[in-house]
GROMACS .gro file of C-alpha atoms in nm:
model
  249
    1MET     CA    1  -0.044  -2.597   0.359
    2SER     CA    2  -0.330  -2.509   0.511
    3TRP     CA    3  -0.479  -2.126   0.600
    4GLN     CA    4  -0.431  -2.154   0.923
    5ASP     CA    5   0.001  -2.240   0.870
    6THR     CA    6  -0.044  -1.987   0.604
    7LEU     CA    7  -0.181  -1.679   0.780
    8ALA     CA    8   0.083  -1.778   1.097
    9GLU     CA    9   0.372  -1.726   0.797
   10LEU     CA   10   0.215  -1.378   0.623
   11GLU     CA   11   0.214  -1.270   0.991
   12THR     CA   12   0.627  -1.342   1.083
   13GLY     CA   13   0.680  -1.254   0.691
   14THR     CA   14   0.849  -1.588   0.577
   15ILE     CA   15   0.598  -1.590   0.299
   16ARG     CA   16   0.450  -1.255   0.108
   17ALA     CA   17   0.146  -1.236  -0.090
   18ALA     CA   18   0.344  -1.113  -0.388
   19ASN     CA   19   0.713  -1.178  -0.455
   20GLN     CA   20   0.971  -1.011  -0.666
   21ASP     CA   21   1.170  -1.188  -0.968
   22GLU     CA   22   1.551  -1.100  -1.005
   23GLN     CA   23   1.449  -0.870  -1.279
   24GLY     CA   24   1.277  -0.667  -1.043
   25ASN     CA   25   0.898  -0.778  -1.169
   26TRP     CA   26   0.637  -0.827  -0.913
   27HIS     CA   27   0.411  -1.125  -0.878
   28ALA     CA   28   0.089  -1.259  -0.680
   29ASN     CA   29   0.141  -1.565  -0.448
   30VAL     CA   30  -0.125  -1.726  -0.621
   31ALA     CA   31  -0.109  -1.989  -0.328
   32ALA     CA   32  -0.132  -1.724  -0.057
   33LYS     CA   33  -0.403  -1.518  -0.145
   34GLU     CA   34  -0.578  -1.896  -0.248
   35ALA     CA   35  -0.510  -1.993   0.160
   36ILE     CA   36  -0.635  -1.635   0.264
   37LEU     CA   37  -0.968  -1.705   0.059
   38ALA     CA   38  -1.033  -2.037   0.228
   39ALA     CA   39  -0.977  -1.863   0.565
   40PHE     CA   40  -1.252  -1.624   0.499
   41GLY     CA   41  -1.485  -1.924   0.365
   42ALA     CA   42  -1.379  -2.097   0.695
   43GLY     CA   43  -1.462  -1.828   0.923
   44GLU     CA   44  -1.786  -1.771   1.126
   45ASN     CA   45  -1.916  -1.472   1.197
   46ILE     CA   46  -1.901  -1.402   1.595
   47GLU     CA   47  -1.909  -1.098   1.835
   48PHE     CA   48  -1.614  -1.014   2.000
   49ASN     CA   49  -1.538  -0.960   2.375
   50GLY     CA   50  -1.254  -0.765   2.595
   51ASN     CA   51  -1.037  -0.541   2.400
   52TYR     CA   52  -1.294  -0.581   2.117
   53GLN     CA   53  -1.634  -0.594   2.244
   54GLY     CA   54  -1.917  -0.494   1.999
   55PHE     CA   55  -1.772  -0.604   1.709
   56VAL     CA   56  -1.826  -0.860   1.457
   57ASP     CA   57  -1.599  -1.059   1.225
   58LYS     CA   58  -1.463  -1.370   1.132
   59HIS     CA   59  -1.368  -1.570   1.453
   60ASN     CA   60  -1.015  -1.656   1.282
   61LEU     CA   61  -0.906  -1.337   1.109
   62ALA     CA   62  -0.938  -1.138   1.459
   63ALA     CA   63  -0.737  -0.795   1.498
   64ARG     CA   64  -0.354  -0.875   1.595
   65GLN     CA   65  -0.211  -0.778   1.964
   66PHE     CA   66   0.142  -0.650   2.002
   67THR     CA   67   0.386  -0.656   2.233
   68VAL     CA   68   0.706  -0.404   2.326
   69SER     CA   69   0.891  -0.733   2.189
   70ASP     CA   70   0.761  -0.648   1.839
   71GLY     CA   71   0.901  -0.334   1.813
   72VAL     CA   72   0.606  -0.177   1.634
   73ARG     CA   73   0.470   0.111   1.782
   74LEU     CA   74   0.080   0.134   1.755
   75VAL     CA   75  -0.082   0.467   1.900
   76PRO     CA   76  -0.391   0.401   2.083
   77GLY     CA   77  -0.690   0.553   1.927
   78GLY     CA   78  -0.871   0.298   1.656
   79SER     CA   79  -0.625   0.161   1.447
   80SER     CA   80  -0.616  -0.205   1.300
   81VAL     CA   81  -0.398  -0.447   1.166
   82ARG     CA   82  -0.570  -0.782   1.086
   83ARG     CA   83  -0.464  -1.150   1.140
   84GLY     CA   84  -0.209  -1.261   0.860
   85ALA     CA   85  -0.066  -0.896   0.791
   86TYR     CA   86   0.314  -0.850   0.878
   87VAL     CA   87   0.414  -0.485   1.046
   88ALA     CA   88   0.790  -0.525   1.050
   89PRO     CA   89   0.991  -0.417   1.407
   90GLY     CA   90   1.021   0.020   1.362
   91VAL     CA   91   0.713   0.056   1.216
   92ILE     CA   92   0.488   0.341   1.348
   93VAL     CA   93   0.070   0.346   1.300
   94MET     CA   94  -0.091   0.655   1.387
   95PRO     CA   95  -0.470   0.633   1.487
   96PRO     CA   96  -0.669   0.563   1.300
   97ALA     CA   97  -0.551   0.314   1.045
   98TYR     CA   98  -0.636  -0.013   0.911
   99ILE     CA   99  -0.360  -0.295   0.785
  100ASN     CA  100  -0.575  -0.578   0.632
  101VAL     CA  101  -0.447  -0.916   0.600
  102GLY     CA  102  -0.168  -1.024   0.387
  103ALA     CA  103  -0.042  -0.711   0.329
  104PHE     CA  104   0.315  -0.652   0.454
  105VAL     CA  105   0.460  -0.340   0.597
  106ASP     CA  106   0.837  -0.350   0.628
  107SER     CA  107   1.061  -0.204   0.902
  108GLY     CA  108   1.074   0.224   0.943
  109THR     CA  109   0.719   0.287   0.749
  110MET     CA  110   0.509   0.552   0.901
  111VAL     CA  111   0.194   0.467   0.854
  112ASP     CA  112  -0.011   0.793   0.954
  113SER     CA  113  -0.401   0.833   1.042
  114HIS     CA  114  -0.683   0.757   0.799
  115ALA     CA  115  -0.435   0.527   0.589
  116LEU     CA  116  -0.578   0.219   0.489
  117ILE     CA  117  -0.349  -0.052   0.385
  118GLY     CA  118  -0.523  -0.293   0.163
  119SER     CA  119  -0.531  -0.689   0.158
  120CYS     CA  120  -0.215  -0.808   0.033
  121ALA     CA  121  -0.056  -0.491  -0.046
  122GLN     CA  122   0.337  -0.471  -0.032
  123VAL     CA  123   0.486  -0.160   0.138
  124GLY     CA  124   0.867  -0.162   0.193
  125LYS     CA  125   1.111   0.004   0.374
  126ASN     CA  126   1.110   0.358   0.512
  127VAL     CA  127   0.792   0.447   0.332
  128HIS     CA  128   0.638   0.757   0.453
  129VAL     CA  129   0.219   0.650   0.433
  130SER     CA  130   0.087   1.014   0.509
  131ALA     CA  131  -0.303   1.091   0.631
  132ALA     CA  132  -0.570   0.949   0.446
  133VAL     CA  133  -0.357   0.727   0.230
  134GLN     CA  134  -0.527   0.473   0.042
  135ILE     CA  135  -0.338   0.166  -0.089
  136GLY     CA  136  -0.603  -0.068  -0.228
  137GLY     CA  137  -0.652  -0.426  -0.173
  138VAL     CA  138  -0.644  -0.749  -0.426
  139LEU     CA  139  -0.777  -1.088  -0.353
  140GLU     CA  140  -0.938  -1.133  -0.665
  141PRO     CA  141  -0.929  -1.214  -0.932
  142ILE     CA  142  -0.655  -1.474  -0.760
  143GLY     CA  143  -0.369  -1.410  -1.013
  144ALA     CA  144  -0.359  -1.030  -0.998
  145SER     CA  145  -0.078  -0.858  -0.809
  146PRO     CA  146  -0.173  -0.634  -0.526
  147VAL     CA  147  -0.035  -0.264  -0.520
  148ILE     CA  148   0.357  -0.262  -0.434
  149ILE     CA  149   0.507   0.027  -0.273
  150GLU     CA  150   0.879  -0.009  -0.291
  151ASP     CA  151   1.160   0.109  -0.021
  152ASP     CA  152   1.200   0.497   0.028
  153ALA     CA  153   0.845   0.596  -0.143
  154PHE     CA  154   0.690   0.883   0.002
  155LEU     CA  155   0.292   0.934  -0.017
  156SER     CA  156   0.182   1.234   0.066
  157ALA     CA  157  -0.150   1.309   0.191
  158GLY     CA  158  -0.433   1.198   0.005
  159VAL     CA  159  -0.294   0.978  -0.255
  160VAL     CA  160  -0.496   0.682  -0.401
  161ILE     CA  161  -0.341   0.368  -0.501
  162VAL     CA  162  -0.489   0.084  -0.670
  163GLU     CA  163  -0.538  -0.195  -0.915
  164GLY     CA  164  -0.172  -0.341  -0.864
  165ILE     CA  165   0.015  -0.071  -0.918
  166VAL     CA  166   0.367  -0.063  -0.833
  167VAL     CA  167   0.567   0.273  -0.714
  168LYS     CA  168   0.934   0.199  -0.726
  169LYS     CA  169   1.205   0.301  -0.520
  170GLY     CA  170   1.229   0.600  -0.387
  171ALA     CA  171   0.904   0.776  -0.554
  172VAL     CA  172   0.740   1.076  -0.433
  173LEU     CA  173   0.368   1.108  -0.521
  174ALA     CA  174   0.236   1.478  -0.422
  175PRO     CA  175  -0.134   1.564  -0.239
  176GLY     CA  176  -0.401   1.456  -0.421
  177VAL     CA  177  -0.259   1.178  -0.646
  178SER     CA  178  -0.472   0.901  -0.758
  179LEU     CA  179  -0.333   0.636  -0.967
  180SER     CA  180  -0.482   0.317  -1.120
  181ALA     CA  181  -0.436   0.107  -1.437
  182SER     CA  182  -0.646   0.348  -1.631
  183VAL     CA  183  -0.491   0.691  -1.540
  184PRO     CA  184  -0.248   0.800  -1.770
  185VAL     CA  185   0.120   0.934  -1.634
  186TYR     CA  186   0.271   1.169  -1.826
  187ASP     CA  187   0.665   1.160  -1.800
  188CYS     CA  188   0.712   1.528  -1.878
  189VAL     CA  189   1.121   1.504  -1.779
  190ASN     CA  190   1.163   1.260  -2.081
  191GLN     CA  191   0.865   1.380  -2.271
  192VAL     CA  192   0.660   1.042  -2.317
  193MET     CA  193   0.307   0.908  -2.207
  194LEU     CA  194   0.369   0.605  -1.960
  195GLU     CA  195   0.183   0.267  -2.049
  196LYS     CA  196  -0.108   0.263  -1.870
  197GLY     CA  197  -0.114   0.055  -1.519
  198ALA     CA  198   0.298   0.086  -1.627
  199ASP     CA  199   0.513   0.111  -1.270
  200ILE     CA  200   0.609   0.445  -1.167
  201PRO     CA  201   1.000   0.516  -1.229
  202GLU     CA  202   1.254   0.532  -0.931
  203ARG     CA  203   1.264   0.861  -0.784
  204ALA     CA  204   0.980   0.975  -0.969
  205VAL     CA  205   0.827   1.312  -0.839
  206VAL     CA  206   0.412   1.306  -0.917
  207VAL     CA  207   0.157   1.523  -0.911
  208PRO     CA  208  -0.199   1.546  -0.970
  209GLY     CA  209  -0.298   1.714  -1.380
  210THR     CA  210  -0.526   1.696  -1.591
  211ARG     CA  211  -0.557   1.636  -1.951
  212PRO     CA  212  -0.813   1.775  -2.212
  213MET     CA  213  -1.096   1.537  -2.303
  214ASN     CA  214  -1.135   1.421  -2.680
  215GLY     CA  215  -1.443   1.527  -2.879
  216ALA     CA  216  -1.593   1.797  -3.002
  217TRP     CA  217  -1.884   1.853  -2.751
  218ALA     CA  218  -1.601   1.770  -2.418
  219GLN     CA  219  -1.417   2.013  -2.604
  220SER     CA  220  -1.625   2.285  -2.650
  221GLN     CA  221  -1.739   2.271  -2.280
  222GLY     CA  222  -1.387   2.293  -2.167
  223LEU     CA  223  -1.378   1.963  -1.995
  224ASN     CA  224  -1.057   1.752  -1.886
  225MET     CA  225  -0.977   1.446  -1.724
  226ALA     CA  226  -0.765   1.380  -1.443
  227CYS     CA  227  -0.408   1.226  -1.515
  228ALA     CA  228  -0.005   1.214  -1.339
  229LEU     CA  229   0.254   1.411  -1.416
  230ILE     CA  230   0.580   1.347  -1.344
  231VAL     CA  231   0.745   1.651  -1.340
  232LYS     CA  232   1.095   1.593  -1.172
  233TYR     CA  233   1.283   1.316  -1.017
  234ARG     CA  234   1.418   1.351  -0.691
  235ASP     CA  235   1.761   1.491  -0.623
  236GLU     CA  236   1.968   1.556  -0.313
  237LYS     CA  237   1.756   1.894  -0.277
  238SER     CA  238   1.429   1.671  -0.264
  239ASP     CA  239   1.599   1.427  -0.054
  240ALA     CA  240   1.678   1.654   0.219
  241SER     CA  241   1.324   1.778   0.236
  242LEU     CA  242   1.164   1.434   0.293
  243GLU     CA  243   1.411   1.291   0.543
  244LEU     CA  244   1.222   1.059   0.753
  245GLU     CA  245   1.311   1.203   1.154
  246SER     CA  246   1.471   0.887   1.349
  247VAL     CA  247   1.376   1.098   1.632
  248LEU     CA  248   1.010   1.022   1.613
  249ARG     CA  249   1.088   0.640   1.576
   0.00000   0.00000   0.00000
């Protein structure tokens, strides 16, 4: 399949940059990522006119144009969805936000202001991506899985998720939580420390925390490092407070 065909199928959601197996594990679609890289290699920088006058980008990766029939509400004010990204009917994108090539955003999801959904990131149904959330992109290394946000997750303001972290269904990340392969996550409910880079469990409520640094000097200075804390798992009260208002759609 050519990179042109791959980009077209990524836009329709026919293929995805990462897929979930029967055990619920996510794996990168290497062929799709190779096609995206091939598109970058084939692209030439040009000056865009019309709606994008004054912009310079690869000629074959221009921002997508939506119509009412697409069922996507892309509010004016500086947002952009790059070619090769899928945005399902029922998604709302508030300005300014950016959805990069290879990304997948499923139905009912809200992408709020100053949010980034990076290249090949996968965002499920009815996810709330709050203001200033940064979901990192992963094109290289080619076999690396991108960031995955499963259905019904709630990402509060200023959350940062990078390095292929998977946030499972219904999880809630409080404002300011940062997750990467090197940030430890402590499950205070089950009293265990998750392996670095492990999936955030379903319906976990995660808040930012700190832990003491090792070493006599660091301890004498009272220094701490960032971590993330699972302080509870969602219940009916949590669900009610996080319910997305259908009227906004």
